[in-house]
Coordinates of C-alpha atoms in Angstrom, one line a residue:
M1 CA -92.6 -162.3 113.4
N2 CA -91.5 -159.6 111.1
E3 CA -88.4 -157.8 112.3
I4 CA -89.0 -154.2 113.2
R5 CA -86.4 -152.1 111.4
T6 CA -84.9 -149.0 113.0
P7 CA -85.0 -146.1 110.6
S8 CA -81.6 -145.2 109.3
P9 CA -80.2 -141.9 110.7
K10 CA -80.3 -138.9 108.5
P11 CA -77.2 -138.4 106.4
I12 CA -74.6 -135.9 107.6
V13 CA -74.6 -132.9 105.2
V14 CA -71.4 -131.1 104.3
I15 CA -71.9 -127.8 102.6
I16 CA -69.0 -126.2 100.9
C17 CA -68.8 -122.7 99.3
P18 CA -66.1 -120.5 97.9
P19 CA -65.3 -117.6 100.3
E20 CA -67.3 -115.0 98.3
D21 CA -70.6 -113.3 99.2
G22 CA -72.7 -114.2 96.2
H23 CA -71.6 -117.9 96.3
T24 CA -72.1 -118.3 100.1
R25 CA -75.2 -116.5 101.2
P26 CA -77.6 -118.4 99.0
L27 CA -76.7 -121.6 100.8
L28 CA -77.2 -120.3 104.4
P29 CA -81.0 -120.7 104.4
H30 CA -80.6 -124.2 103.2
A31 CA -78.3 -125.0 106.2
T32 CA -80.9 -123.4 108.5
H33 CA -83.7 -125.5 107.0
L34 CA -81.8 -128.8 107.2
I35 CA -80.8 -128.3 110.8
K36 CA -84.4 -127.6 111.7
Q37 CA -85.3 -130.9 110.1
G38 CA -82.8 -132.7 112.3
Y39 CA -79.8 -133.0 110.0
V40 CA -76.2 -132.5 111.2
V41 CA -74.6 -129.9 109.0
H42 CA -71.0 -129.0 108.5
F43 CA -70.4 -125.8 106.5
I44 CA -67.1 -125.0 104.9
G45 CA -66.8 -121.3 104.0
G46 CA -64.8 -118.1 104.2
V47 CA -63.9 -116.4 107.5
N48 CA -66.0 -113.4 106.7
F49 CA -69.1 -115.7 106.9
E50 CA -68.2 -117.5 110.1
E51 CA -70.7 -115.7 112.2
A52 CA -73.5 -116.1 109.6
I53 CA -72.7 -119.8 109.2
R54 CA -72.7 -120.5 112.9
S55 CA -76.0 -118.6 113.3
T56 CA -77.6 -121.3 111.1
G57 CA -76.6 -124.0 113.7
A58 CA -74.1 -125.5 111.4
T59 CA -70.5 -126.4 112.4
Y60 CA -68.2 -123.9 110.8
H61 CA -65.0 -124.9 109.0
H62 CA -62.6 -122.5 107.3
V63 CA -61.6 -122.3 103.6
P64 CA -59.1 -119.6 102.7
S65 CA -59.6 -117.2 99.8
V66 CA -57.1 -117.2 96.9
L67 CA -58.3 -113.8 95.5
T68 CA -56.0 -110.9 95.9
A69 CA -56.5 -107.2 95.2
E70 CA -53.7 -107.5 92.7
Q71 CA -55.5 -110.3 90.8
F72 CA -58.7 -108.3 90.8
Q73 CA -57.0 -105.3 89.3
Q74 CA -55.3 -107.5 86.7
Q75 CA -58.7 -109.1 85.7
Q76 CA -60.4 -105.7 85.5
A77 CA -57.7 -104.4 83.2
L78 CA -58.5 -107.2 80.7
E79 CA -61.4 -107.4 78.3
G80 CA -63.4 -110.0 76.5
P81 CA -62.2 -113.6 76.4
A82 CA -59.0 -112.7 78.1
Q83 CA -60.9 -111.4 81.2
F84 CA -63.1 -114.5 81.2
I85 CA -60.1 -116.9 81.0
F86 CA -58.2 -115.1 83.7
G87 CA -61.3 -115.2 86.0
I88 CA -62.0 -118.9 85.5
K89 CA -58.3 -119.9 86.1
H90 CA -57.4 -117.7 89.0
N91 CA -60.7 -117.0 90.8
F92 CA -62.0 -120.6 90.6
I93 CA -59.6 -123.3 89.5
D94 CA -56.8 -122.0 91.7
L95 CA -59.1 -122.4 94.7
T96 CA -59.1 -126.2 94.2
P97 CA -56.0 -127.1 96.3
V98 CA -57.1 -125.3 99.5
A99 CA -60.8 -126.2 99.0
M100 CA -59.9 -129.9 98.6
K101 CA -57.7 -129.8 101.6
A102 CA -60.5 -128.2 103.7
L103 CA -63.1 -130.8 102.5
Q104 CA -60.8 -133.7 103.1
R105 CA -60.1 -132.6 106.7
V106 CA -63.8 -132.3 107.4
L107 CA -64.7 -135.6 105.8
E108 CA -62.0 -137.5 107.8
T109 CA -63.1 -135.9 111.0
I110 CA -66.7 -136.9 110.4
R111 CA -65.7 -140.5 109.6
E112 CA -63.6 -140.7 112.8
E113 CA -66.6 -139.6 114.8
N114 CA -69.3 -141.4 112.8
P115 CA -67.9 -144.6 111.2
E116 CA -71.2 -145.8 109.8
R117 CA -73.1 -142.6 108.9
E118 CA -73.9 -141.6 105.3
V119 CA -72.4 -138.3 104.2
V120 CA -73.8 -136.1 101.4
I121 CA -71.9 -133.1 100.0
L122 CA -73.9 -130.1 99.0
Q123 CA -71.5 -128.0 97.0
E124 CA -71.9 -124.5 95.5
F125 CA -71.3 -124.5 91.8
V126 CA -67.7 -123.1 91.9
S127 CA -66.6 -124.5 95.3
M128 CA -64.1 -126.7 93.4
A129 CA -63.2 -129.2 96.2
V130 CA -64.7 -132.4 94.9
W131 CA -63.3 -132.6 91.4
P132 CA -60.0 -134.2 92.0
F133 CA -61.7 -136.9 94.1
L134 CA -64.3 -137.6 91.4
L135 CA -61.5 -137.9 88.9
G136 CA -59.6 -140.6 90.9
A137 CA -57.6 -138.8 93.6
P138 CA -57.0 -140.9 96.7
L139 CA -60.1 -141.0 98.9
P140 CA -60.2 -139.4 102.4
K141 CA -59.2 -141.7 105.2
G142 CA -62.1 -144.0 106.3
Y143 CA -64.0 -144.0 103.0
N144 CA -64.2 -146.9 100.5
R145 CA -66.1 -144.6 98.1
F146 CA -66.5 -140.9 97.8
P147 CA -69.7 -139.4 99.3
K148 CA -72.6 -138.5 97.0
V149 CA -72.3 -135.0 95.7
I150 CA -75.1 -132.5 94.9
T151 CA -74.3 -129.3 93.2
L152 CA -76.5 -126.3 94.1
S153 CA -76.0 -123.6 91.4
T154 CA -75.8 -119.9 92.2
V155 CA -75.5 -118.9 88.5
P156 CA -77.8 -119.4 85.4
L157 CA -77.6 -122.8 83.9
T158 CA -74.2 -123.1 82.1
V159 CA -74.6 -126.4 80.2
S160 CA -73.9 -126.5 76.5
S161 CA -76.8 -127.4 74.2
I162 CA -77.6 -127.6 70.5
D163 CA -80.4 -125.2 71.2
T164 CA -78.3 -122.4 72.9
A165 CA -75.3 -120.3 72.2
P166 CA -72.2 -120.9 74.5
F167 CA -72.6 -119.5 78.0
G168 CA -71.3 -115.9 78.3
P169 CA -72.3 -113.6 75.5
G170 CA -75.9 -113.4 76.6
L171 CA -77.6 -114.5 73.4
P172 CA -81.2 -115.8 73.3
P173 CA -81.8 -119.5 72.6
D174 CA -82.5 -120.6 69.0
S175 CA -83.5 -124.2 68.2
S176 CA -84.3 -123.6 64.5
D177 CA -82.1 -125.1 61.9
E178 CA -80.5 -121.7 61.4
G179 CA -80.1 -121.1 65.1
R180 CA -78.5 -124.5 65.7
N181 CA -76.0 -123.8 62.9
R182 CA -75.3 -120.5 64.7
N183 CA -74.8 -122.3 68.0
A184 CA -72.6 -124.9 66.5
A185 CA -70.4 -122.3 64.8
M186 CA -70.0 -120.4 68.1
Y187 CA -69.1 -123.5 70.0
Q188 CA -66.5 -124.4 67.4
A189 CA -65.1 -120.8 67.6
M190 CA -64.7 -121.2 71.3
E191 CA -62.9 -124.6 71.2
G192 CA -59.5 -122.9 71.7
I193 CA -60.7 -121.2 74.9
G194 CA -62.3 -124.5 76.1
A195 CA -59.1 -126.5 75.5
E196 CA -57.0 -123.9 77.4
L197 CA -59.3 -124.0 80.4
I198 CA -59.5 -127.8 80.3
A199 CA -55.8 -128.2 80.2
Y200 CA -55.3 -125.8 83.0
A201 CA -57.8 -127.5 85.2
D202 CA -56.5 -131.0 84.3
A203 CA -53.0 -130.0 85.4
V204 CA -54.3 -128.7 88.7
Y205 CA -56.4 -131.8 89.3
S206 CA -53.6 -134.1 88.3
D207 CA -51.2 -132.4 90.8
L208 CA -53.8 -133.2 93.5
G209 CA -53.9 -136.9 92.6
A210 CA -56.6 -137.1 89.8
T211 CA -56.0 -140.1 87.5
S212 CA -58.6 -139.3 84.9
R213 CA -59.0 -136.3 82.6
I214 CA -62.1 -134.0 82.4
P215 CA -64.5 -135.9 80.1
T216 CA -66.1 -132.9 78.5
K217 CA -64.9 -130.3 75.9
V218 CA -66.3 -127.4 77.9
L219 CA -65.2 -127.1 81.5
M220 CA -68.4 -125.7 82.9
D221 CA -70.3 -128.7 81.4
F222 CA -68.2 -130.8 83.7
W223 CA -68.8 -128.5 86.7
A224 CA -72.5 -128.7 86.0
T225 CA -72.9 -132.4 85.4
G226 CA -69.9 -134.0 87.0
A227 CA -71.6 -134.5 90.3
D228 CA -74.6 -136.8 91.0
L229 CA -77.1 -134.0 90.6
L230 CA -77.3 -130.3 89.8
L231 CA -80.1 -128.3 91.5
Q232 CA -81.0 -125.1 89.6
P233 CA -82.7 -122.6 91.9
C234 CA -85.4 -121.4 89.6
S235 CA -88.4 -122.6 87.7
P236 CA -88.1 -123.9 84.1
S237 CA -89.6 -120.6 82.8
L238 CA -86.4 -118.8 83.8
E239 CA -84.2 -121.1 81.8
Y240 CA -83.9 -121.8 78.0
P241 CA -85.6 -125.0 76.7
R242 CA -82.9 -127.6 75.9
S243 CA -83.9 -130.7 73.9
D244 CA -80.6 -132.4 75.1
L245 CA -80.8 -131.4 78.8
S246 CA -78.9 -133.7 81.1
P247 CA -81.1 -135.9 83.3
K248 CA -78.9 -134.9 86.3
I249 CA -80.4 -131.4 86.3
R250 CA -83.4 -130.6 88.5
F251 CA -85.3 -127.3 88.8
I252 CA -86.1 -126.6 92.4
G253 CA -87.4 -123.0 92.4
A254 CA -85.9 -119.9 94.0
M255 CA -85.8 -119.3 97.7
P256 CA -88.8 -117.5 99.2
P257 CA -88.0 -114.2 100.9
P258 CA -87.0 -114.7 104.6
P259 CA -89.0 -113.0 107.3
L260 CA -87.3 -109.7 108.3
A261 CA -85.7 -109.6 111.7
A262 CA -87.7 -107.5 114.2
T263 CA -84.4 -105.8 115.1
I264 CA -83.6 -104.7 111.5
A265 CA -82.2 -101.2 111.4
L266 CA -84.2 -99.1 108.9
P267 CA -82.9 -95.8 107.5
A268 CA -84.2 -92.5 108.9
W269 CA -86.1 -91.8 105.7
W270 CA -88.1 -95.1 105.8
G271 CA -91.3 -93.3 106.8
E272 CA -91.0 -91.2 103.6
L273 CA -90.9 -94.4 101.5
V274 CA -94.0 -95.8 103.3
A275 CA -95.8 -92.5 102.8
A276 CA -94.9 -92.4 99.1
K277 CA -96.6 -95.7 98.6
Q278 CA -99.7 -94.7 100.5
A279 CA -100.1 -91.3 98.7
T280 CA -102.9 -90.6 96.3
P281 CA -101.8 -91.5 93.7
P282 CA -98.9 -93.6 95.0
K283 CA -95.4 -92.8 93.8
K284 CA -93.6 -95.3 91.7
V285 CA -90.6 -96.7 93.8
V286 CA -87.5 -97.5 91.8
F287 CA -85.0 -99.6 93.7
V288 CA -81.4 -99.5 92.3
T289 CA -78.3 -101.4 93.4
Q290 CA -74.8 -101.8 92.0
G291 CA -74.5 -105.3 93.6
T292 CA -71.9 -106.3 96.1
F293 CA -68.8 -107.0 94.0
I294 CA -67.8 -104.2 91.7
L295 CA -69.0 -101.1 93.6
D296 CA -68.4 -98.4 91.1
Y297 CA -71.6 -96.4 91.6
R298 CA -71.0 -94.3 88.5
M299 CA -71.7 -97.4 86.3
L300 CA -75.4 -97.7 87.2
L301 CA -76.5 -96.4 90.5
I302 CA -75.7 -92.7 90.1
P303 CA -77.0 -92.6 86.5
T304 CA -80.3 -94.1 87.7
I305 CA -80.7 -91.4 90.3
Q306 CA -79.9 -88.8 87.6
A307 CA -82.2 -90.4 85.1
L308 CA -85.2 -89.9 87.3
A309 CA -84.1 -86.7 89.1
G310 CA -86.8 -84.1 89.5
N311 CA -89.6 -86.4 88.4
D312 CA -92.1 -86.4 91.3
Q313 CA -93.8 -89.5 89.9
Y314 CA -90.8 -91.5 91.2
L315 CA -89.0 -92.2 94.5
V316 CA -85.6 -93.7 93.9
V317 CA -84.1 -95.9 96.6
A318 CA -80.4 -96.7 96.2
V319 CA -78.6 -99.3 98.3
L320 CA -74.8 -99.1 98.1
G321 CA -74.1 -102.7 99.0
K322 CA -71.5 -102.3 101.7
K323 CA -71.7 -101.3 105.3
G324 CA -70.2 -97.8 105.8
A325 CA -70.2 -97.0 102.1
A326 CA -71.1 -93.5 100.9
L327 CA -71.4 -91.6 97.7
D328 CA -68.6 -89.1 96.9
D329 CA -69.2 -85.6 98.2
D330 CA -69.6 -84.2 94.7
V331 CA -72.8 -86.3 94.1
K332 CA -75.8 -84.2 94.7
L333 CA -79.0 -86.1 95.6
P334 CA -82.2 -84.8 94.1
E335 CA -85.2 -84.6 96.5
N336 CA -86.8 -87.8 95.0
A337 CA -83.8 -90.0 95.9
K338 CA -82.8 -91.8 99.1
V339 CA -79.6 -93.6 99.7
V340 CA -78.5 -96.2 102.3
D341 CA -75.2 -98.0 102.7
Y342 CA -76.5 -101.5 103.3
L343 CA -80.0 -103.0 103.6
S344 CA -81.6 -106.3 102.8
Y345 CA -83.2 -106.4 99.4
D346 CA -86.1 -108.1 101.0
A347 CA -86.9 -105.0 103.1
I348 CA -87.2 -102.8 100.0
L349 CA -88.5 -105.0 97.3
P350 CA -92.1 -105.2 98.7
Y351 CA -92.4 -101.5 98.1
A352 CA -90.7 -101.4 94.7
D353 CA -92.4 -101.0 91.3
V354 CA -89.1 -101.5 89.4
F355 CA -85.8 -103.0 90.4
V356 CA -82.8 -101.6 88.5
T357 CA -79.9 -104.1 88.9
N358 CA -76.5 -104.9 87.5
G359 CA -77.5 -108.5 86.7
G360 CA -76.2 -110.5 89.6
Y361 CA -78.1 -113.8 89.7
G362 CA -78.9 -113.6 93.4
G363 CA -80.4 -110.1 93.1
F364 CA -82.3 -111.3 90.0
L365 CA -83.9 -114.1 91.9
H366 CA -84.8 -111.7 94.8
G367 CA -86.7 -109.7 92.2
V368 CA -88.4 -112.8 90.9
M369 CA -89.6 -113.9 94.3
H370 CA -91.0 -110.4 95.0
G371 CA -92.7 -110.3 91.6
V372 CA -91.0 -107.0 90.7
P373 CA -90.2 -106.1 87.0
M374 CA -86.6 -105.3 86.4
V375 CA -84.3 -103.2 84.4
I376 CA -81.0 -105.0 84.1
A377 CA -77.6 -103.5 83.1
G378 CA -74.8 -106.1 83.1
T379 CA -72.4 -107.8 80.7
G380 CA -69.5 -109.1 82.9
Q381 CA -69.2 -112.4 84.7
D382 CA -72.5 -114.2 84.2
K383 CA -74.5 -110.9 84.0
A384 CA -75.1 -110.9 80.2
E385 CA -76.7 -114.3 80.7
V386 CA -78.9 -113.1 83.6
S387 CA -79.9 -110.1 81.6
M388 CA -81.0 -112.1 78.6
R389 CA -82.9 -114.6 80.7
G390 CA -84.8 -111.7 82.2
E391 CA -85.6 -110.3 78.8
W392 CA -86.5 -113.7 77.3
A393 CA -88.8 -114.6 80.2
G394 CA -90.7 -111.3 79.8
I395 CA -89.9 -109.9 83.3
A396 CA -87.1 -107.3 82.5
A397 CA -85.8 -104.7 80.1
N398 CA -82.2 -105.6 79.1
L399 CA -80.0 -102.6 78.6
R400 CA -77.1 -104.7 77.3
S401 CA -74.4 -102.6 79.0
N402 CA -72.5 -102.3 82.3
T403 CA -72.6 -98.5 81.9
P404 CA -75.9 -97.6 80.3
S405 CA -76.7 -94.0 79.5
I406 CA -79.1 -91.9 81.5
E407 CA -81.5 -91.9 78.6
D408 CA -81.4 -95.8 78.3
I409 CA -82.1 -96.2 82.0
R410 CA -85.0 -93.7 81.9
E411 CA -86.4 -95.5 78.8
G412 CA -86.1 -98.9 80.5
V413 CA -87.9 -97.8 83.7
T414 CA -90.6 -96.2 81.6
K415 CA -91.0 -99.3 79.5
V416 CA -91.5 -101.8 82.4
I417 CA -93.8 -99.5 84.3
G418 CA -95.9 -98.6 81.3
D419 CA -96.5 -102.1 80.1
D420 CA -98.4 -104.2 82.6
R421 CA -97.4 -107.5 80.8
F422 CA -94.1 -107.3 82.7
K423 CA -95.9 -107.2 86.1
R424 CA -98.3 -110.0 85.1
R425 CA -95.5 -112.2 83.9
C426 CA -93.5 -111.5 87.1
L427 CA -96.3 -112.6 89.3
A428 CA -96.9 -115.8 87.3
I429 CA -93.2 -116.8 87.5
K430 CA -93.1 -115.9 91.2
Q431 CA -96.0 -118.3 91.8
E432 CA -94.2 -121.1 89.7
N433 CA -91.1 -120.8 92.0
E434 CA -93.2 -120.7 95.2
D435 CA -95.0 -123.8 94.1
L436 CA -91.7 -125.7 93.7
A437 CA -90.8 -125.2 97.4
C438 CA -87.0 -125.2 97.1
F439 CA -86.1 -126.1 100.7
A440 CA -88.2 -129.3 100.6
Q441 CA -86.7 -130.1 97.2
V442 CA -83.1 -129.9 98.4
E443 CA -84.0 -132.2 101.4
R444 CA -85.8 -134.6 99.1
Y445 CA -82.8 -135.0 96.8
I446 CA -80.4 -135.4 99.7
N447 CA -82.5 -138.4 100.8
E448 CA -83.1 -139.8 97.4
I449 CA -79.4 -139.8 96.5
V450 CA -78.5 -142.0 99.5

């Protein structure tokens, strides 16, 4: 008789994120999905997200933040490459010791309680904890090999390619002979920056027990491809074609909008928004946000309100991005503008005709999944790259500035509303991402990898 085999139990999933909003919230729905599918999930994150993490059903574990207000001010005082280098070193690489310690503690606890179970680590792109282990640091107690690692990105694809410029400046791809010469020259020009970051990271990893050096010339190439897989949360149409793309990279599509909670608190003016969309003719709703990180509303949010002030064709809805936030008393709102401190993008975007955003990748993908054309104004962090991808994909006007003029904002809004190719392209890319079914893809790769 053939022996009846008992199915292997599902692997235990350990999710780890840096303790920052835009790097944590995108992984919460994945925790919820995996738990509903019967997985045991441990989630390492910042204390500000403990309640949200526990609400998914995951077991919460703490990782401390290394960011300080002083460091933030230092970084903002710098410009260009100096600001970029400072951010990579002190916002991310310096997180490695505390993140590694938190991960080791969780892995050892799991092994004590489950000696035979497979473990898979699902790490956010800059969670940092695994790299010393993957470069030879002593294994956590109870392991004869390090668990498989899947990286889930929350930024545009960072990998170097002969077909693209280095990540950062926000240049379009170019695979022509002339373009590849441009790309090669830019990579060569950035070798000094790359070497400085590699040396800094190698020193930190070595202090934590790593016995091998980072094998790439560009640090973010290692972060992107150093794990077993990298899952990019978009369809290929939102990324540049690369003839030399690593086989470790998979496109899984962006997350679908979640159902809104029945208890969601809507602002008092919500009825005016609904009425504006039901009017004959309906008003064009312009949704604007400054994001959640650098909340200087005079950079984009207030200028957008001013750009469309007095134009009855538009209703401007501005979300300030922080509970309890308010505009300064000297800011006078026109009749066609409404402001709220904090509200889910997914509540507003179904009503929006245009999304004016500072180029955060999470907000960008929200716009994609609602099929809303965008006007993007961002150059810091990864925002120039997000902005150019929106322009290149045909779903956004790229203003190429953190602080666009009122005239540029008005022109951008008019452009995307007046050309229906933006909307058609948005709807096509939305469908591409829906068809990829990102939650099922993450589960699939977790199972394939073990």
